[in-house]
Short mmCIF file of C-alpha atoms in Angstrom, two decimals:
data_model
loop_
_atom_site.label_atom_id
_atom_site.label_comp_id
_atom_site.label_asym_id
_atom_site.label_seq_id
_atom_site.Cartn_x
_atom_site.Cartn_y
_atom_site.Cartn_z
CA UNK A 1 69.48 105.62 129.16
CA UNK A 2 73.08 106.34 127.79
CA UNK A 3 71.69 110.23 126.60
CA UNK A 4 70.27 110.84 129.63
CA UNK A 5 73.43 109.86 132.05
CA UNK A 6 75.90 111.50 129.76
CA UNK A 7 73.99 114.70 130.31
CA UNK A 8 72.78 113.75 133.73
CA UNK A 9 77.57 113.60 134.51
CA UNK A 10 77.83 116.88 132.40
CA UNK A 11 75.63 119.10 134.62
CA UNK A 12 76.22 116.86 137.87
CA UNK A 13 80.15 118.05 137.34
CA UNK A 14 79.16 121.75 136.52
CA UNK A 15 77.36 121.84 140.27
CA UNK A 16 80.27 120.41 141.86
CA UNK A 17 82.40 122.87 140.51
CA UNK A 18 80.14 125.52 141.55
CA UNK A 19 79.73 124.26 144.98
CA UNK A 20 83.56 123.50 145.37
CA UNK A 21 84.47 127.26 144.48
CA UNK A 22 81.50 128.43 147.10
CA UNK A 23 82.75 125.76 149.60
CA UNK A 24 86.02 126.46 149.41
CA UNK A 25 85.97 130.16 149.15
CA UNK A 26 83.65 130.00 152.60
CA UNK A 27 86.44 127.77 154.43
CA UNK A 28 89.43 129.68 152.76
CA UNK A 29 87.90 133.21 153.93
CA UNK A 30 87.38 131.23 157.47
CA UNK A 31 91.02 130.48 158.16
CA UNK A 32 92.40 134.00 156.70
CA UNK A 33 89.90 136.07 158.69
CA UNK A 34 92.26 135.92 161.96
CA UNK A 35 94.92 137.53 159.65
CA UNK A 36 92.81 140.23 157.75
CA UNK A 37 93.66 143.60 158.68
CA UNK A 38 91.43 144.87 161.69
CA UNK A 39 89.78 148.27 162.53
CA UNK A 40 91.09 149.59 165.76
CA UNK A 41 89.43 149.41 169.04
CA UNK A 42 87.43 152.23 169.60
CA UNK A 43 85.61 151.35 173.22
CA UNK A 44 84.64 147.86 174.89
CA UNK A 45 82.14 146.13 172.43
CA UNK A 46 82.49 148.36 169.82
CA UNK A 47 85.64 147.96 169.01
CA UNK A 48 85.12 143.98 168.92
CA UNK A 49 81.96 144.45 166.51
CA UNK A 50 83.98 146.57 164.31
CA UNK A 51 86.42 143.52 164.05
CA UNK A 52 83.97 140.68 163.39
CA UNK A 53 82.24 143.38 160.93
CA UNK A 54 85.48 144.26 158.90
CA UNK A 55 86.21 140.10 159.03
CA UNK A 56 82.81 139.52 157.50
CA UNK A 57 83.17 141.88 154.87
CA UNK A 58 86.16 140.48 153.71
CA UNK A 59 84.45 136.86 153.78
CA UNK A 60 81.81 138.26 151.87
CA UNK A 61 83.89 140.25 148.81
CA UNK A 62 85.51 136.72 148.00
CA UNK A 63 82.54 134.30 148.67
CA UNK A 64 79.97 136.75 146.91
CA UNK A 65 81.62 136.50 143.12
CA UNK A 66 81.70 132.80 143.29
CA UNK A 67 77.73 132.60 144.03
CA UNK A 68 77.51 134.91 141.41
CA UNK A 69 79.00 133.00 138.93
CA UNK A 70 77.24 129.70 140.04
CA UNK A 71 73.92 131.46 139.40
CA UNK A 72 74.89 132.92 136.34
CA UNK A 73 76.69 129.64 134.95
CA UNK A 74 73.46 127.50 135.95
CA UNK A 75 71.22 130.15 133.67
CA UNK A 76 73.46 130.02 130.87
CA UNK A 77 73.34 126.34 130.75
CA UNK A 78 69.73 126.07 130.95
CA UNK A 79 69.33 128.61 128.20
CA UNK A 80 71.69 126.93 125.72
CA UNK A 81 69.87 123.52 126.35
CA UNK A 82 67.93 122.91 122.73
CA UNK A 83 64.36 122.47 122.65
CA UNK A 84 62.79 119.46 120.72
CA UNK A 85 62.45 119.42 117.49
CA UNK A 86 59.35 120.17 115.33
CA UNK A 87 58.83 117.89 112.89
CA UNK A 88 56.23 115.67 111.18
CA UNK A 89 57.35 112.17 110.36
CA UNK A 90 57.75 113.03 106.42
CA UNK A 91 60.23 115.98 107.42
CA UNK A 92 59.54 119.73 107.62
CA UNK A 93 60.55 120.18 110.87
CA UNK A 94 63.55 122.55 111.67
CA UNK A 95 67.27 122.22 112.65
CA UNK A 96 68.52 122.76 116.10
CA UNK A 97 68.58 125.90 117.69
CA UNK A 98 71.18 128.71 116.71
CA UNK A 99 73.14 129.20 120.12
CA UNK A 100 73.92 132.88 121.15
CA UNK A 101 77.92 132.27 119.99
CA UNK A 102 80.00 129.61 118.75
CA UNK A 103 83.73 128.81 119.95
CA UNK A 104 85.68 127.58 117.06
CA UNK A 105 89.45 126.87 116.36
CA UNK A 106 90.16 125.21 119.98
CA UNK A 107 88.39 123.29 122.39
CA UNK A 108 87.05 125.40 125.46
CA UNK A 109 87.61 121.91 127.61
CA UNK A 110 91.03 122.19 127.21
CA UNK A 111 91.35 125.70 127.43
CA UNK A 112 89.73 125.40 131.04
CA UNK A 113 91.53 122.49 132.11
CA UNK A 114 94.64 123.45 131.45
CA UNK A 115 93.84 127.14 133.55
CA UNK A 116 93.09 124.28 136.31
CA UNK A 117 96.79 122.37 135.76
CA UNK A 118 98.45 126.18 135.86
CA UNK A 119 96.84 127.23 139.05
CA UNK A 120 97.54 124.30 140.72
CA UNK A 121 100.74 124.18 140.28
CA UNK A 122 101.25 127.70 140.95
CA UNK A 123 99.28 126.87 144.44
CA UNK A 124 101.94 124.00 144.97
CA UNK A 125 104.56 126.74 143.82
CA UNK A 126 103.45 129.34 146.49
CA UNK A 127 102.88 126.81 149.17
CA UNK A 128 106.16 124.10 149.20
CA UNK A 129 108.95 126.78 147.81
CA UNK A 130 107.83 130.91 148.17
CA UNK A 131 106.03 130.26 151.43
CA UNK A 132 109.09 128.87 152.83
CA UNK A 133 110.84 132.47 152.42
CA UNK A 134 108.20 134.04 153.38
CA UNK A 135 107.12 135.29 150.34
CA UNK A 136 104.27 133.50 149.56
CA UNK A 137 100.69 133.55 151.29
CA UNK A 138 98.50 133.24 148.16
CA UNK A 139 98.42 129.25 147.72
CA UNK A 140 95.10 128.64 150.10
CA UNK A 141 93.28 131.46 146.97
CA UNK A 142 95.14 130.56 143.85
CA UNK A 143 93.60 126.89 145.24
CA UNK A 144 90.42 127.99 145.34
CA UNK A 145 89.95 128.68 141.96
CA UNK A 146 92.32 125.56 140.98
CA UNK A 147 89.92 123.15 142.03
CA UNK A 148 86.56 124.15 139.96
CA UNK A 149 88.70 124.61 137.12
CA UNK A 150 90.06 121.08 137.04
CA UNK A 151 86.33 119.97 137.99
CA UNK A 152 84.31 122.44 135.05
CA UNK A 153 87.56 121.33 132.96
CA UNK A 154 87.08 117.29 133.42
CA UNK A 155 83.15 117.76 132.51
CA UNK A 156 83.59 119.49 129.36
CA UNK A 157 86.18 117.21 128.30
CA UNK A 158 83.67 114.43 128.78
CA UNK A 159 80.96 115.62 126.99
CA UNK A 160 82.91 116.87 124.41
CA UNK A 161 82.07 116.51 120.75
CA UNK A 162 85.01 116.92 118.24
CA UNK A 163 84.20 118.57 115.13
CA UNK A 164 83.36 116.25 112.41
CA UNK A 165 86.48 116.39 109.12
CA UNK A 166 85.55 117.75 105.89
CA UNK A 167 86.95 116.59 102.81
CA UNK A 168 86.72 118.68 99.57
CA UNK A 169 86.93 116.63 96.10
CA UNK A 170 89.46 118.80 93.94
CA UNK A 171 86.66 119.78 91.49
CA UNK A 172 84.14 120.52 94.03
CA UNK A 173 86.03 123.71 95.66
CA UNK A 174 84.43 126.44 96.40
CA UNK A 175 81.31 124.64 95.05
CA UNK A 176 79.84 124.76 98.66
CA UNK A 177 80.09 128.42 98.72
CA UNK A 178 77.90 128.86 95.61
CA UNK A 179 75.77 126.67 95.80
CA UNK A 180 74.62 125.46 99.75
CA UNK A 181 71.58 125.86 100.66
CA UNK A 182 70.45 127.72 104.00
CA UNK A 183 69.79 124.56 105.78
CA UNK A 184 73.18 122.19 104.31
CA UNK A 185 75.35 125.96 105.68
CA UNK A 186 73.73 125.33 109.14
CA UNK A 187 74.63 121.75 109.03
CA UNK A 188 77.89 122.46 108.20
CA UNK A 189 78.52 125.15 111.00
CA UNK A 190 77.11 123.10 113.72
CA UNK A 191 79.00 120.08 112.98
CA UNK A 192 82.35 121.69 112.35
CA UNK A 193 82.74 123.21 116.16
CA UNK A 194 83.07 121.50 119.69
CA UNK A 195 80.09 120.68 121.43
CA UNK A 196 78.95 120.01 124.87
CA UNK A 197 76.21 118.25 126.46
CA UNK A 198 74.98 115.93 123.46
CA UNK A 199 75.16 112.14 122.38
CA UNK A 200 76.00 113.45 118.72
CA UNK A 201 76.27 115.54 116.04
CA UNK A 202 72.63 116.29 114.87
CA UNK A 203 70.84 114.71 117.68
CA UNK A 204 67.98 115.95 117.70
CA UNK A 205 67.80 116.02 113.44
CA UNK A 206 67.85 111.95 113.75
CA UNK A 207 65.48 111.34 116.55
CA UNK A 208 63.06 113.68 114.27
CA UNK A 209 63.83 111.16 111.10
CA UNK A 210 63.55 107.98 113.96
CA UNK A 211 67.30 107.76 113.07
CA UNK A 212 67.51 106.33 116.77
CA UNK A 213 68.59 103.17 118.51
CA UNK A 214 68.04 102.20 121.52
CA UNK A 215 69.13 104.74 123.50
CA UNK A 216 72.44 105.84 121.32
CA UNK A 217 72.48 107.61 118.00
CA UNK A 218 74.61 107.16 115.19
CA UNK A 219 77.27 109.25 114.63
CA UNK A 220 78.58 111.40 112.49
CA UNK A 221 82.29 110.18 111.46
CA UNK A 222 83.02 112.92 108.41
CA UNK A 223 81.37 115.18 105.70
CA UNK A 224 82.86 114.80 102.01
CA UNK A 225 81.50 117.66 99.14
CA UNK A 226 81.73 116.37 95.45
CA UNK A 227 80.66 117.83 92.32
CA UNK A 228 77.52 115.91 89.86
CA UNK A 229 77.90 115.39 86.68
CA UNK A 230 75.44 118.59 85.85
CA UNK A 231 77.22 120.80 88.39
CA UNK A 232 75.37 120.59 91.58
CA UNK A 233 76.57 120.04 95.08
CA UNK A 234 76.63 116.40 96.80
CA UNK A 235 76.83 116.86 100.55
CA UNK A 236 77.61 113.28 101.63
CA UNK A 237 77.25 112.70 105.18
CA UNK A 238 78.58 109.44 106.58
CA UNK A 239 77.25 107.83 109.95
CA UNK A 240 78.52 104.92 111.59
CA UNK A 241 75.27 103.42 112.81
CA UNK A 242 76.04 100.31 115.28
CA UNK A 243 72.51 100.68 116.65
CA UNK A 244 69.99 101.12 113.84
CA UNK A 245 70.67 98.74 111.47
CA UNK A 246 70.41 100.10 107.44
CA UNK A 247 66.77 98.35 106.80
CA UNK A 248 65.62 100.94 109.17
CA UNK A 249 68.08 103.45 106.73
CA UNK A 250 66.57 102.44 103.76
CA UNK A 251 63.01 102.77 104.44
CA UNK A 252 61.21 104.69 101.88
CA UNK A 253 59.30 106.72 104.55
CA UNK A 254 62.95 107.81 105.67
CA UNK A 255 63.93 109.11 102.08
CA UNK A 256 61.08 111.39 101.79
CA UNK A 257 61.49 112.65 104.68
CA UNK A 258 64.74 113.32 104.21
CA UNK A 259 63.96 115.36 101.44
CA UNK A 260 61.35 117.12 103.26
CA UNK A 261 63.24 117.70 106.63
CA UNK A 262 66.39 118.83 104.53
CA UNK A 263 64.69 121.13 101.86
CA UNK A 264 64.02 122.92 99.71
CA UNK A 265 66.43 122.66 97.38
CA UNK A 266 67.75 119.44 98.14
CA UNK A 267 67.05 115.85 97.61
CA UNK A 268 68.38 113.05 99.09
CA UNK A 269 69.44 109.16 98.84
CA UNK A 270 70.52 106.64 101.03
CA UNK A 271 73.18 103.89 100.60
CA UNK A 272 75.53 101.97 102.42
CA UNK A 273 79.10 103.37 102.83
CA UNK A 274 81.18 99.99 104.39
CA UNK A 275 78.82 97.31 105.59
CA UNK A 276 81.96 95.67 107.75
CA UNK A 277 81.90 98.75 110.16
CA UNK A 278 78.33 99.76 109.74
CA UNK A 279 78.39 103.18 108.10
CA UNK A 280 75.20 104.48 106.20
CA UNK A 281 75.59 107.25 103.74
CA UNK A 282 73.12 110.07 103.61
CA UNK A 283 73.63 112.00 100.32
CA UNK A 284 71.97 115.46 99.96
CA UNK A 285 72.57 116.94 96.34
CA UNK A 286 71.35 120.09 95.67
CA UNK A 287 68.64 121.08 92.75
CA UNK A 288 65.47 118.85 91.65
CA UNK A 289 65.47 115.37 91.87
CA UNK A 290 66.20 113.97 88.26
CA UNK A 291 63.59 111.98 86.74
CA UNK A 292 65.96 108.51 86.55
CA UNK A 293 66.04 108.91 90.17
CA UNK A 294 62.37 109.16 91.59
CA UNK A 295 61.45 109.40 94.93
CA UNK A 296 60.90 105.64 96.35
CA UNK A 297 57.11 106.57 97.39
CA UNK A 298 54.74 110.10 96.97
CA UNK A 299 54.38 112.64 99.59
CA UNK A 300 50.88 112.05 100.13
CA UNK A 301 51.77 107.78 100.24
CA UNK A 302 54.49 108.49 103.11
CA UNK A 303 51.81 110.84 104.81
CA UNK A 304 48.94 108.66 104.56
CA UNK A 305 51.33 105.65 106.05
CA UNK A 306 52.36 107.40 109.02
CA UNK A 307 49.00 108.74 110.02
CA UNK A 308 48.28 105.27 110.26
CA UNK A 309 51.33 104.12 112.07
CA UNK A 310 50.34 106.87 114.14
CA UNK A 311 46.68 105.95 114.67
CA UNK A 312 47.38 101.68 115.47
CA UNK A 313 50.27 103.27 118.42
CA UNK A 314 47.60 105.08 119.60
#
């Protein structure tokens, strides 16, 4: 329920902003149409349809690009929305779905919200001080994009997710670079940018591992890389999970999976992090599992167990 009217606000904000820059641009173009340069009378009715046609043209220039937009901001949104996941319940499913770009280095919410703060004051500007002197005459325009700016602006920032801190042991640096696999590199890039539209980082990667309770994920509070003993990477990532409690963690069907849904290459282990505040660590480490560490159950025991959790649900 908390997923769905999250998203439901995000894209319920995005259509108001769209139809507040189509509303507004009709009702601006409206009241400056008696004002708009007209073609000169010619003969009777003519001249009076030459008027209403130059006045509609001019309605039409400004209203058209913000339909435009709407349609073309509506399209992109449904495009970027991720598809489910694939996965079986012992893993081998795949991670979320590259989007076309990435914004990094500053969040696009604040970018667009502060665009709204400028042109509204530069409405207020035009309209209380230049228009007084005459000087002015572009506040009822400047206005018109104000408003679905602060709108598109206040959505974003809501559904905003921050990207997730990344600490580096001294020994480990550079250690990523050399020795990440494919899937821990796309991990790392689409956890260390802004996103919009989701519950949490890796969403969709926990609701594929049943990493999900009821109705809120855990999230993802920070990443830390250290260095094993034999050299290999150790990708900790650290949840706070309020919602699914660690029993539901430590499952041995969750481990294998794990190591199937984040392979090759990889293995994992589970383990609290700080029981008072309810974080769960999920530790990938690159290379084979050693042999004092064996997986908690076989491959073909975790399959065999959720074919029959699947058949007694059916």
């Amino acid at each position: 329920m908390a997923r769905r009217s999250r998203r439901g606000t995000y894209y319920g904000a995005c259509l108001i902003a769209c139809g507040a820059a189509a509303s507004l641009s009709f009702v601006s173009t409206r009241q400056l149409a008696p004002v708009l340069p007209r073609q000169p009378a010619v003969s009777g009715l003519s001249g009076g349809s030459n008027s209403a046609s130059a006045a509609k043209a001019a309605e039409n220039q400004i209203a058209c690009p913000f339909a435009a937009a709407s349609v073309l901001g509506l399209t992109s949104l449904a495009r970027q929305r991720r598809s489910a996941l694939k996965a079986t319940g012992v893993g081998g499913g795949n991670l979320e779905d590259e989007v076309p770009f990435e914004i990094r280095g500053f969040s696009l919410a604040q970018v667009i919200l502060g665009i709204g703060l400028i042109l509204t004051f530069a409405a207020i500007l035009d309209y209380f001080v230049l228009g007084q002197s005459g000087a002015g005459g572009w506040s009822a325009i400047i206005f018109i994009y104000a408003v679905p700016a602060l709108l598109l602006g206040t959505a974003l920032q809501y559904a905003e997710l921050a990207p997730v801190p990344v600490e580096t042991d001294a020994d480990a640096v550079g250690l990523f670079d050399a020795k990440a696999t494919e899937t821990l590199k796309k991990i790392k890039s689409d956890v260390t940018r802004h996103r919009y539209g989701d519950d949490a980082h890796l969403d969709t990667s926990l609701k594929a591992l049943r990493l999900v309770g009821p109705g809120r994920y855990p999230q993802l509070q920070k990443i830390i890389e250290k260095k094993t003993q034999n050299g290999e990477l150790e990708f900790n990532l650290i949840f706070q999970s309020k919602d699914v409690p660690f029993t539901v963690w430590s499952d041995p069907l969750r481990i294998v999976a794990c190591d199937r849904f984040f392979g090759p290459g990889v293995w994992s282990e589970i383990s609290k992090y700080d029981s008072g505040q309810r974080m769960a660590l999920l530790k990938l480490t690159t290379g084979p599992r050693p042999a004092d560490k064996p997986a908690p159950v076989t491959v073909a025991e975790s399959s065999k167990a959720l074919l029959e959790e699947g058949e007694s649900k059916a």
